[in-house]
Amino acid sequence: GQQLNQSPQSMFIQEGEDVSMNCTSSSIFNTWLWYKQDPGEGPVLLIALYKAGELTSNGRLTAQFGITRKDSFLNISASIPSDVGIYFCAGLMSSNTGKLIFGQGTTLQVKP
Amino acid sequence: NAGVTQTPKFQVLKTGQSMTLQCAQDMNHEYMSWYRQDPGMGLRLIHYSVGAGITDQGEVPNGYNVSRSTTEDFPLRLLSAAPSQTSVYFCASRDGALEFFGPGTRLTVL
């Protein structure tokens, strides 16, 4: 089935460092979503992007909708220990009744 | 609002047993989904529903049944559990393009 390529698969960084991750596809998406999943919990929506080129922030998190509409990026600035978790991208190709396509996730570990 | 709720949180089954995973949402969302999450596989869609009385298959529907008699509830039934169905199951409901997840049910099939 349709897939999103999310990278990197995992990251181990020092507290205070900035983090970047991305999702790419061969298909065009109309909406990009970014989620965070804490251990033992369900994914929580962080940011939603609706237009090509859109840049949206949520605290220390900033996400961008790629201008080709085939990719999206998430940056975390000045990481802290509670940023630990799995980050997922998700894309919606067509209408709001379409299926969400998920990336495989980026596992982030932060060393205090 | 309680959001999306799932019960039970943990379950252990023997091969061949059947059970129903419960999911409810109080946000009046028409669109609901069931996913399973396995290590290295991300989230895979099992079944989904665009409204009461309407269900459809996702990417991995085999071995699972769903029904949607009300807007609020979307139960997932395992007909005859198999070890391959050991996974974490997430229910979700959607508002427009925004999908909101429940806390998950961790299922082990022995």
Tab-separated table of N, CA and C in Angstrom, chain A residues 31 33 35 37 40-43 45 48 50 88 92 96-100 102-104, chain B residues 9 31 35 37 40-43 45 48 57 90 94 96-103:
chain	number	residue	atom	x	y	z
A	31	THR	N	-2.885	17.389	2.933
A	31	THR	CA	-2.740	17.713	4.346
A	31	THR	C	-1.608	16.889	4.926
A	33	LEU	N	0.121	15.908	8.772
A	33	LEU	CA	-0.046	15.953	10.214
A	33	LEU	C	1.209	15.395	10.873
A	35	TYR	N	2.457	13.804	14.671
A	35	TYR	CA	2.019	13.269	15.953
A	35	TYR	C	3.228	12.912	16.808
A	37	GLN	N	4.065	10.203	20.104
A	37	GLN	CA	3.566	9.109	20.916
A	37	GLN	C	4.520	8.860	22.076
A	40	GLY	N	3.553	3.769	25.888
A	40	GLY	CA	2.330	3.278	26.496
A	40	GLY	C	1.097	4.132	26.262
A	41	GLU	N	1.210	5.134	25.393
A	41	GLU	CA	0.093	6.034	25.139
A	41	GLU	C	-0.262	6.026	23.649
A	42	GLY	N	-1.383	6.665	23.325
A	42	GLY	CA	-1.743	6.825	21.929
A	42	GLY	C	-1.077	8.057	21.338
A	43	PRO	N	-0.964	8.116	19.999
A	43	PRO	CA	-0.385	9.296	19.349
A	43	PRO	C	-1.207	10.548	19.646
A	45	LEU	N	-1.805	14.561	18.460
A	45	LEU	CA	-1.603	15.484	17.347
A	45	LEU	C	-0.826	16.713	17.810
A	48	ALA	N	-0.845	20.500	12.351
A	48	ALA	CA	-1.525	20.186	11.096
A	48	ALA	C	-1.146	21.240	10.056
A	50	TYR	N	-1.874	22.569	5.940
A	50	TYR	CA	-2.918	22.464	4.926
A	50	TYR	C	-2.517	23.017	3.559
A	88	PHE	N	5.468	10.686	14.517
A	88	PHE	CA	4.916	10.166	13.271
A	88	PHE	C	4.457	11.305	12.378
A	92	LEU	N	-2.717	13.100	4.130
A	92	LEU	CA	-4.050	12.866	3.568
A	92	LEU	C	-4.004	13.301	2.113
A	96	ASN	N	-11.372	14.850	3.138
A	96	ASN	CA	-11.279	14.528	4.557
A	96	ASN	C	-11.870	13.168	4.896
A	97	THR	N	-12.483	12.504	3.933
A	97	THR	CA	-12.973	11.148	4.174
A	97	THR	C	-11.973	10.108	3.678
A	98	GLY	N	-10.837	10.548	3.169
A	98	GLY	CA	-9.816	9.623	2.710
A	98	GLY	C	-9.044	9.028	3.868
A	99	LYS	N	-8.234	8.004	3.560
A	99	LYS	CA	-7.449	7.343	4.596
A	99	LYS	C	-6.164	8.123	4.846
A	100	LEU	N	-5.797	8.212	6.130
A	100	LEU	CA	-4.514	8.792	6.489
A	100	LEU	C	-3.417	7.774	6.218
A	102	PHE	N	0.457	6.848	7.167
A	102	PHE	CA	1.411	7.146	8.226
A	102	PHE	C	2.833	6.776	7.840
A	103	GLY	N	3.774	7.568	8.323
A	103	GLY	CA	5.178	7.184	8.249
A	103	GLY	C	5.485	6.142	9.301
A	104	GLN	N	6.704	5.593	9.236
A	104	GLN	CA	7.088	4.520	10.151
A	104	GLN	C	7.476	5.039	11.526
B	9	LYS	N	-7.567	-1.934	28.637
B	9	LYS	CA	-6.233	-1.401	28.355
B	9	LYS	C	-5.254	-2.539	28.058
B	31	TYR	N	-16.364	10.056	11.422
B	31	TYR	CA	-15.316	9.171	10.916
B	31	TYR	C	-14.561	8.549	12.082
B	35	TYR	N	-6.671	0.957	14.168
B	35	TYR	CA	-5.314	0.698	13.707
B	35	TYR	C	-4.674	-0.342	14.609
B	37	GLN	N	-0.627	-1.383	15.822
B	37	GLN	CA	0.741	-0.885	15.805
B	37	GLN	C	1.679	-1.997	16.228
B	40	GLY	N	8.315	-1.434	14.311
B	40	GLY	CA	8.886	-1.261	12.982
B	40	GLY	C	7.874	-1.187	11.852
B	41	MET	N	6.573	-1.295	12.185
B	41	MET	CA	5.548	-1.317	11.122
B	41	MET	C	4.701	-0.057	11.120
B	42	GLY	N	4.892	0.803	12.077
B	42	GLY	CA	4.053	1.987	12.141
B	42	GLY	C	2.609	1.634	12.455
B	43	LEU	N	1.702	2.478	12.021
B	43	LEU	CA	0.269	2.279	12.256
B	43	LEU	C	-0.378	1.759	10.976
B	45	LEU	N	-3.972	0.494	9.145
B	45	LEU	CA	-5.420	0.625	9.232
B	45	LEU	C	-6.093	-0.741	9.080
B	48	TYR	N	-12.425	1.029	8.963
B	48	TYR	CA	-12.842	2.378	9.262
B	48	TYR	C	-14.318	2.550	8.950
B	57	GLN	N	-13.109	-1.781	4.756
B	57	GLN	CA	-11.847	-2.417	5.123
B	57	GLN	C	-10.684	-1.477	4.912
B	90	PHE	N	-5.248	0.728	18.353
B	90	PHE	CA	-5.686	2.092	18.593
B	90	PHE	C	-6.961	2.377	17.808
B	94	ARG	N	-12.162	11.191	13.774
B	94	ARG	CA	-11.637	12.282	12.965
B	94	ARG	C	-12.604	13.447	12.867
B	96	GLY	N	-12.749	16.488	10.393
B	96	GLY	CA	-12.125	16.986	9.169
B	96	GLY	C	-10.930	16.124	8.830
B	97	ALA	N	-9.744	16.745	8.751
B	97	ALA	CA	-8.521	15.988	8.481
B	97	ALA	C	-7.803	15.584	9.761
B	98	LEU	N	-8.276	16.030	10.897
B	98	LEU	CA	-7.570	15.829	12.160
B	98	LEU	C	-8.046	14.558	12.847
B	99	GLU	N	-7.122	13.601	13.005
B	99	GLU	CA	-7.463	12.317	13.611
B	99	GLU	C	-6.957	12.302	15.050
B	100	PHE	N	-7.851	11.878	15.969
B	100	PHE	CA	-7.542	11.853	17.391
B	100	PHE	C	-7.603	10.412	17.876
B	101	PHE	N	-6.562	10.008	18.610
B	101	PHE	CA	-6.410	8.619	18.998
B	101	PHE	C	-6.812	8.370	20.443
B	102	GLY	N	-7.280	7.148	20.697
B	102	GLY	CA	-7.501	6.672	22.045
B	102	GLY	C	-6.197	6.208	22.665
B	103	PRO	N	-6.241	5.749	23.915
B	103	PRO	CA	-5.020	5.355	24.630
B	103	PRO	C	-4.489	3.986	24.252
